[in-house]
PDB file of C-alpha atoms in Angstrom:
ATOM      1  CA  MET J   1     -28.188  30.645   5.870  1.00  0.00           C
ATOM      2  CA  ALA J   2     -24.836  31.136   5.128  1.00  0.00           C
ATOM      3  CA  ALA J   3     -23.096  27.867   2.987  1.00  0.00           C
ATOM      4  CA  VAL J   4     -22.324  24.371   4.404  1.00  0.00           C
ATOM      5  CA  ALA J   5     -18.132  24.431   4.193  1.00  0.00           C
ATOM      6  CA  ARG J   6     -16.320  21.632   2.305  1.00  0.00           C
ATOM      7  CA  THR J   7     -15.030  18.644   3.928  1.00  0.00           C
ATOM      8  CA  ASN J   8     -12.306  17.758   2.525  1.00  0.00           C
ATOM      9  CA  TYR J   9     -11.851  14.251   3.617  1.00  0.00           C
ATOM     10  CA  ARG J  10     -10.675  13.015  -0.073  1.00  0.00           C
ATOM     11  CA  TRP J  11      -7.716  13.595   1.298  1.00  0.00           C
ATOM     12  CA  VAL J  12      -7.308  12.054   3.921  1.00  0.00           C
ATOM     13  CA  VAL J  13      -8.231   8.898   1.680  1.00  0.00           C
ATOM     14  CA  ALA J  14      -5.960   9.909   0.055  1.00  0.00           C
ATOM     15  CA  SER J  15      -2.892  10.106   2.796  1.00  0.00           C
ATOM     16  CA  LEU J  16      -4.059   7.693   4.002  1.00  0.00           C
ATOM     17  CA  ILE J  17      -3.513   5.652   0.309  1.00  0.00           C
ATOM     18  CA  PHE J  18       0.430   7.671   0.034  1.00  0.00           C
ATOM     19  CA  LEU J  19       1.532   6.206   4.044  1.00  0.00           C
ATOM     20  CA  ILE J  20       0.104   2.821   2.677  1.00  0.00           C
ATOM     21  CA  THR J  21       2.137   2.841  -0.733  1.00  0.00           C
ATOM     22  CA  LEU J  22       5.000   3.822   1.924  1.00  0.00           C
ATOM     23  CA  VAL J  23       4.517   0.554   3.862  1.00  0.00           C
ATOM     24  CA  ASN J  24       4.022  -1.191   1.151  1.00  0.00           C
ATOM     25  CA  PHE J  25       6.745  -0.668  -0.820  1.00  0.00           C
ATOM     26  CA  ILE J  26       9.011  -0.841   2.701  1.00  0.00           C
ATOM     27  CA  ASP J  27       7.845  -3.792   2.905  1.00  0.00           C
ATOM     28  CA  ARG J  28       9.350  -4.957  -0.096  1.00  0.00           C
ATOM     29  CA  SER J  29      12.457  -3.935   0.060  1.00  0.00           C
ATOM     30  CA  ALA J  30      12.957  -4.727   3.423  1.00  0.00           C
ATOM     31  CA  ILE J  31      15.065  -7.645   2.573  1.00  0.00           C
ATOM     32  CA  SER J  32      17.684  -5.569   0.363  1.00  0.00           C
ATOM     33  CA  PHE J  33      18.415  -3.976   3.403  1.00  0.00           C
ATOM     34  CA  VAL J  34      19.531  -7.423   5.427  1.00  0.00           C
ATOM     35  CA  ILE J  35      21.114  -9.282   2.775  1.00  0.00           C
ATOM     36  CA  GLY J  36      24.718  -9.429   4.298  1.00  0.00           C
ATOM     37  CA  PRO J  37      23.332 -10.499   8.458  1.00  0.00           C
ATOM     38  CA  LEU J  38      21.475 -13.277   5.952  1.00  0.00           C
ATOM     39  CA  LYS J  39      24.371 -14.544   3.304  1.00  0.00           C
ATOM     40  CA  GLN J  40      26.606 -14.362   6.661  1.00  0.00           C
ATOM     41  CA  GLU J  41      23.446 -16.721   8.701  1.00  0.00           C
ATOM     42  CA  PHE J  42      22.883 -19.004   5.433  1.00  0.00           C
ATOM     43  CA  ASN J  43      25.403 -18.950   3.740  1.00  0.00           C
ATOM     44  CA  PHE J  44      23.233 -17.672   0.672  1.00  0.00           C
ATOM     45  CA  THR J  45      25.422 -17.878  -2.334  1.00  0.00           C
ATOM     46  CA  ASP J  46      23.894 -14.359  -4.912  1.00  0.00           C
ATOM     47  CA  THR J  47      22.424 -16.907  -6.794  1.00  0.00           C
ATOM     48  CA  GLN J  48      20.817 -17.782  -4.623  1.00  0.00           C
ATOM     49  CA  PHE J  49      19.740 -14.612  -3.086  1.00  0.00           C
ATOM     50  CA  GLY J  50      18.843 -13.356  -6.864  1.00  0.00           C
ATOM     51  CA  LEU J  51      16.186 -16.183  -7.187  1.00  0.00           C
ATOM     52  CA  ILE J  52      15.122 -15.330  -3.704  1.00  0.00           C
ATOM     53  CA  LEU J  53      14.481 -11.098  -4.984  1.00  0.00           C
ATOM     54  CA  SER J  54      13.048 -12.891  -8.104  1.00  0.00           C
ATOM     55  CA  ALA J  55      10.566 -15.215  -6.330  1.00  0.00           C
ATOM     56  CA  PHE J  56       8.094 -11.646  -5.339  1.00  0.00           C
ATOM     57  CA  GLY J  57       8.157 -10.735  -8.964  1.00  0.00           C
ATOM     58  CA  ILE J  58       6.531 -14.174  -9.761  1.00  0.00           C
ATOM     59  CA  GLY J  59       3.574 -14.365  -7.459  1.00  0.00           C
ATOM     60  CA  TYR J  60       3.015 -10.710  -7.956  1.00  0.00           C
ATOM     61  CA  SER J  61       3.089 -10.849 -12.160  1.00  0.00           C
ATOM     62  CA  LEU J  62       0.510 -13.986 -11.409  1.00  0.00           C
ATOM     63  CA  LEU J  63      -1.950 -11.248  -8.846  1.00  0.00           C
ATOM     64  CA  THR J  64      -2.139  -7.550 -10.119  1.00  0.00           C
ATOM     65  CA  LEU J  65      -4.618  -8.449 -13.305  1.00  0.00           C
ATOM     66  CA  ILE J  66      -6.261 -10.936 -10.400  1.00  0.00           C
ATOM     67  CA  GLY J  67      -6.002  -8.634  -7.825  1.00  0.00           C
ATOM     68  CA  GLY J  68      -7.574  -5.734 -10.108  1.00  0.00           C
ATOM     69  CA  LEU J  69     -10.706  -7.841 -10.643  1.00  0.00           C
ATOM     70  CA  LEU J  70     -11.382  -8.489  -7.553  1.00  0.00           C
ATOM     71  CA  VAL J  71     -11.149  -5.088  -6.526  1.00  0.00           C
ATOM     72  CA  ASP J  72     -13.511  -4.417  -8.734  1.00  0.00           C
ATOM     73  CA  LEU J  73     -15.891  -7.128  -7.806  1.00  0.00           C
ATOM     74  CA  ARG J  74     -15.873  -6.208  -4.288  1.00  0.00           C
ATOM     75  CA  GLY J  75     -14.683  -3.129  -4.007  1.00  0.00           C
ATOM     76  CA  ALA J  76     -11.407  -0.869  -1.939  1.00  0.00           C
ATOM     77  CA  ARG J  77     -12.199  -0.646   1.804  1.00  0.00           C
ATOM     78  CA  LEU J  78     -12.133  -4.929   1.293  1.00  0.00           C
ATOM     79  CA  ILE J  79      -9.190  -6.450  -0.690  1.00  0.00           C
ATOM     80  CA  TRP J  80      -6.795  -4.069   0.250  1.00  0.00           C
ATOM     81  CA  PRO J  81      -7.116  -4.019   4.086  1.00  0.00           C
ATOM     82  CA  ILE J  82      -6.865  -8.384   3.286  1.00  0.00           C
ATOM     83  CA  ALA J  83      -3.488  -7.490   1.099  1.00  0.00           C
ATOM     84  CA  ALA J  84      -2.426  -5.255   3.250  1.00  0.00           C
ATOM     85  CA  VAL J  85      -2.567  -8.229   6.106  1.00  0.00           C
ATOM     86  CA  GLY J  86      -1.544 -10.495   4.018  1.00  0.00           C
ATOM     87  CA  TRP J  87       1.732  -9.225   2.883  1.00  0.00           C
ATOM     88  CA  SER J  88       2.582  -8.854   6.138  1.00  0.00           C
ATOM     89  CA  LEU J  89       2.272 -11.383   7.380  1.00  0.00           C
ATOM     90  CA  CYS J  90       4.364 -13.212   4.702  1.00  0.00           C
ATOM     91  CA  VAL J  91       6.984 -10.152   5.790  1.00  0.00           C
ATOM     92  CA  ALA J  92       6.642 -11.496   9.936  1.00  0.00           C
ATOM     93  CA  LEU J  93       7.460 -15.093   8.409  1.00  0.00           C
ATOM     94  CA  LEU J  94      10.751 -14.054   6.350  1.00  0.00           C
ATOM     95  CA  GLY J  95      12.045 -13.276  10.513  1.00  0.00           C
ATOM     96  CA  ILE J  96      11.283 -17.450  10.703  1.00  0.00           C
ATOM     97  CA  ALA J  97      12.384 -18.042   7.705  1.00  0.00           C
ATOM     98  CA  GLY J  98      14.617 -21.494   7.477  1.00  0.00           C
ATOM     99  CA  GLY J  99      16.669 -21.910   4.119  1.00  0.00           C
ATOM    100  CA  PHE J 100      16.368 -20.601   0.852  1.00  0.00           C
ATOM    101  CA  TRP J 101      13.360 -22.896   0.053  1.00  0.00           C
ATOM    102  CA  GLY J 102      11.279 -20.902   2.807  1.00  0.00           C
ATOM    103  CA  PHE J 103      12.462 -18.014   1.532  1.00  0.00           C
ATOM    104  CA  ILE J 104      11.726 -18.346  -1.421  1.00  0.00           C
ATOM    105  CA  ILE J 105       7.761 -18.711  -1.169  1.00  0.00           C
ATOM    106  CA  ILE J 106       7.540 -16.465   1.952  1.00  0.00           C
ATOM    107  CA  ARG J 107       8.762 -13.854  -1.296  1.00  0.00           C
ATOM    108  CA  PHE J 108       6.803 -15.718  -3.696  1.00  0.00           C
ATOM    109  CA  LEU J 109       3.391 -15.006  -0.920  1.00  0.00           C
ATOM    110  CA  LEU J 110       4.245 -12.268  -0.482  1.00  0.00           C
ATOM    111  CA  GLY J 111       4.487 -10.746  -4.602  1.00  0.00           C
ATOM    112  CA  VAL J 112       1.150 -12.542  -4.436  1.00  0.00           C
ATOM    113  CA  THR J 113      -0.114 -10.534  -1.907  1.00  0.00           C
ATOM    114  CA  GLU J 114       1.235  -6.957  -2.508  1.00  0.00           C
ATOM    115  CA  GLY J 115      -0.478  -8.098  -6.076  1.00  0.00           C
ATOM    116  CA  PRO J 116      -3.933  -5.625  -5.130  1.00  0.00           C
ATOM    117  CA  HIS J 117      -2.213  -2.915  -4.766  1.00  0.00           C
ATOM    118  CA  PHE J 118      -2.010  -0.357  -7.537  1.00  0.00           C
ATOM    119  CA  PRO J 119      -5.949  -2.257  -8.734  1.00  0.00           C
ATOM    120  CA  ALA J 120      -7.512  -0.733  -5.743  1.00  0.00           C
ATOM    121  CA  MET J 121      -5.513   2.780  -5.357  1.00  0.00           C
ATOM    122  CA  THR J 122      -6.548   3.468  -9.181  1.00  0.00           C
ATOM    123  CA  ARG J 123      -9.927   1.952  -7.364  1.00  0.00           C
ATOM    124  CA  SER J 124      -9.671   4.113  -4.026  1.00  0.00           C
ATOM    125  CA  ILE J 125      -8.779   7.302  -6.358  1.00  0.00           C
ATOM    126  CA  SER J 126     -11.162   6.911  -9.399  1.00  0.00           C
ATOM    127  CA  ASN J 127     -14.283   7.090  -6.463  1.00  0.00           C
ATOM    128  CA  TRP J 128     -12.659   9.883  -3.928  1.00  0.00           C
ATOM    129  CA  LEU J 129     -11.323  12.636  -6.214  1.00  0.00           C
ATOM    130  CA  SER J 130     -12.217  15.030  -8.361  1.00  0.00           C
ATOM    131  CA  PRO J 131     -10.627  15.234 -11.963  1.00  0.00           C
ATOM    132  CA  SER J 132      -9.105  17.953 -11.081  1.00  0.00           C
ATOM    133  CA  GLU J 133      -7.800  16.332  -8.458  1.00  0.00           C
ATOM    134  CA  ARG J 134      -6.906  12.465  -9.528  1.00  0.00           C
ATOM    135  CA  ALA J 135      -3.115  14.007 -11.089  1.00  0.00           C
ATOM    136  CA  ARG J 136      -2.218  14.967  -7.958  1.00  0.00           C
ATOM    137  CA  ALA J 137      -3.594  12.611  -5.369  1.00  0.00           C
ATOM    138  CA  LEU J 138      -2.291  10.324  -7.634  1.00  0.00           C
ATOM    139  CA  SER J 139       1.351  11.824  -7.412  1.00  0.00           C
ATOM    140  CA  LEU J 140       0.984  11.845  -3.719  1.00  0.00           C
ATOM    141  CA  GLY J 141       0.874   8.317  -3.429  1.00  0.00           C
ATOM    142  CA  LEU J 142       2.977   7.282  -6.152  1.00  0.00           C
ATOM    143  CA  VAL J 143       5.887   9.842  -4.654  1.00  0.00           C
ATOM    144  CA  ALA J 144       5.396   6.453  -1.593  1.00  0.00           C
ATOM    145  CA  ILE J 145       7.816   4.817  -4.056  1.00  0.00           C
ATOM    146  CA  PRO J 146      10.693   6.146  -4.136  1.00  0.00           C
ATOM    147  CA  LEU J 147      11.114   8.375  -0.311  1.00  0.00           C
ATOM    148  CA  SER J 148      10.468   4.338   1.063  1.00  0.00           C
ATOM    149  CA  SER J 149      14.065   4.610  -0.228  1.00  0.00           C
ATOM    150  CA  VAL J 150      14.623   7.471   2.200  1.00  0.00           C
ATOM    151  CA  VAL J 151      12.714   5.818   5.019  1.00  0.00           C
ATOM    152  CA  GLY J 152      13.369   2.247   4.845  1.00  0.00           C
ATOM    153  CA  ALA J 153      16.421   1.790   4.176  1.00  0.00           C
ATOM    154  CA  PRO J 154      17.871   3.527   7.756  1.00  0.00           C
ATOM    155  CA  LEU J 155      14.693   2.699   9.297  1.00  0.00           C
ATOM    156  CA  THR J 156      15.637  -1.037   8.689  1.00  0.00           C
ATOM    157  CA  ALA J 157      19.385  -0.632   8.786  1.00  0.00           C
ATOM    158  CA  TYR J 158      18.099   1.235  12.917  1.00  0.00           C
ATOM    159  CA  LEU J 159      16.474  -2.358  13.956  1.00  0.00           C
ATOM    160  CA  VAL J 160      18.400  -5.058  12.581  1.00  0.00           C
ATOM    161  CA  ALA J 161      21.677  -3.017  14.433  1.00  0.00           C
ATOM    162  CA  ASP J 162      19.235  -2.978  17.702  1.00  0.00           C
ATOM    163  CA  PHE J 163      16.832  -6.032  18.000  1.00  0.00           C
ATOM    164  CA  GLY J 164      18.214  -8.007  14.447  1.00  0.00           C
ATOM    165  CA  TRP J 165      17.088  -8.730  11.355  1.00  0.00           C
ATOM    166  CA  ARG J 166      14.405 -11.630  12.347  1.00  0.00           C
ATOM    167  CA  ALA J 167      12.676  -8.605  14.883  1.00  0.00           C
ATOM    168  CA  MET J 168      12.949  -5.631  12.452  1.00  0.00           C
ATOM    169  CA  PHE J 169      10.523  -8.471  10.200  1.00  0.00           C
ATOM    170  CA  PHE J 170       8.164  -9.209  13.345  1.00  0.00           C
ATOM    171  CA  ILE J 171       8.716  -5.383  14.148  1.00  0.00           C
ATOM    172  CA  ILE J 172       7.397  -3.704  10.159  1.00  0.00           C
ATOM    173  CA  SER J 173       5.341  -5.837   9.323  1.00  0.00           C
ATOM    174  CA  SER J 174       2.808  -4.440  11.687  1.00  0.00           C
ATOM    175  CA  ILE J 175       2.573  -1.770  11.057  1.00  0.00           C
ATOM    176  CA  GLY J 176       0.187  -2.690   8.325  1.00  0.00           C
ATOM    177  CA  ILE J 177      -1.342  -5.131  10.473  1.00  0.00           C
ATOM    178  CA  VAL J 178      -2.086  -1.319  11.737  1.00  0.00           C
ATOM    179  CA  TRP J 179      -3.121   0.822   8.713  1.00  0.00           C
ATOM    180  CA  ALA J 180      -5.444  -2.304   7.364  1.00  0.00           C
ATOM    181  CA  ALA J 181      -8.027  -1.798   9.918  1.00  0.00           C
ATOM    182  CA  ALA J 182      -7.626   2.046  10.091  1.00  0.00           C
ATOM    183  CA  TRP J 183      -8.739   1.944   6.464  1.00  0.00           C
ATOM    184  CA  TYR J 184     -11.506  -0.684   6.820  1.00  0.00           C
ATOM    185  CA  TRP J 185     -12.939   1.499   9.550  1.00  0.00           C
ATOM    186  CA  PHE J 186     -12.793   5.200   7.760  1.00  0.00           C
ATOM    187  CA  PHE J 187     -12.652   4.455   4.525  1.00  0.00           C
ATOM    188  CA  ARG J 188     -16.331   3.701   1.801  1.00  0.00           C
ATOM    189  CA  ASP J 189     -15.805   2.341  -1.041  1.00  0.00           C
ATOM    190  CA  LYS J 190     -17.953   5.618  -2.602  1.00  0.00           C
ATOM    191  CA  PRO J 191     -17.839   8.750  -0.252  1.00  0.00           C
ATOM    192  CA  GLU J 192     -21.581   9.524  -0.219  1.00  0.00           C
ATOM    193  CA  GLU J 193     -21.235   6.044   1.752  1.00  0.00           C
ATOM    194  CA  SER J 194     -19.233   8.251   4.094  1.00  0.00           C
ATOM    195  CA  LYS J 195     -20.193  10.046   7.395  1.00  0.00           C
ATOM    196  CA  TYR J 196     -17.320  12.018   7.240  1.00  0.00           C
ATOM    197  CA  VAL J 197     -17.975  13.673   3.921  1.00  0.00           C
ATOM    198  CA  ASN J 198     -20.230  15.979   3.678  1.00  0.00           C
ATOM    199  CA  LYS J 199     -22.700  17.489   0.328  1.00  0.00           C
ATOM    200  CA  ALA J 200     -21.347  20.341  -1.221  1.00  0.00           C
ATOM    201  CA  GLU J 201     -17.641  17.996  -0.820  1.00  0.00           C
ATOM    202  CA  LEU J 202     -20.280  15.330  -2.295  1.00  0.00           C
ATOM    203  CA  GLU J 203     -21.103  17.871  -5.243  1.00  0.00           C
ATOM    204  CA  TYR J 204     -17.232  18.533  -5.549  1.00  0.00           C
ATOM    205  CA  ILE J 205     -15.915  14.952  -6.474  1.00  0.00           C
ATOM    206  CA  SER J 206     -19.191  14.160  -8.924  1.00  0.00           C
ATOM    207  CA  ASN J 207     -18.313  16.375 -11.628  1.00  0.00           C
ATOM    208  CA  ARG J 208     -19.001  20.221 -10.583  1.00  0.00           C
ATOM    209  CA  ALA J 209     -16.159  22.392  -9.795  1.00  0.00           C
ATOM    210  CA  GLY J 210     -13.787  19.002  -9.856  1.00  0.00           C
ATOM    211  CA  GLN J 211     -14.686  19.526 -13.821  1.00  0.00           C
ATOM    212  CA  LYS J 212     -13.841  22.810 -14.428  1.00  0.00           C
ATOM    213  CA  LYS J 213     -11.237  23.242 -17.532  1.00  0.00           C
ATOM    214  CA  ARG J 214      -8.122  24.638 -15.695  1.00  0.00           C
ATOM    215  CA  TYR J 215      -5.717  24.031 -18.815  1.00  0.00           C
ATOM    216  CA  PRO J 216      -4.956  26.433 -22.262  1.00  0.00           C
ATOM    217  CA  TYR J 217      -6.511  23.762 -24.621  1.00  0.00           C
TER     218      TYR J 217
END
């Protein structure tokens, strides 16, 4: 009997991780691409705009540790899409923000909801990729960070030019929500729980070929 070909669904998971990391960093940095229009409309000083940007970091710092705890307790399948929907709604709310304190609060909440992102990424890669593939899967996810500037700058500039800065926030917020639905539908916290993974791939992920030493020391 011919051997059953190994599925490669783990790389579908890795691709979803890449996509949401790209979206994550576009969402968090989008406000930086509309500094001019916001200053013009709200008369923000450089100091005020700096405080608006820093509010994100405060919320992010507070929730990253707790986000890791939540991922350990409830899994990335549940926590990550909840976080993605949460930060997407915060991005949409930036489109209706009406002043300095409105932007401060929303940016703080954006940081809070983005806090679980990297803990969820780490857990998902650890569960789904064989030991010999985890570094390249992590690299695939992390390359989305610099790529977000390459993609985000022209995307937001186009949307602002054609639809205005408020509509830009509404439009980009929808991507994270679509991803959240796809992640919850197609992802499982453990590969053995996924109907898209066959026995050969499970064996590869668990140890065997996945743990074969490939370096000469």
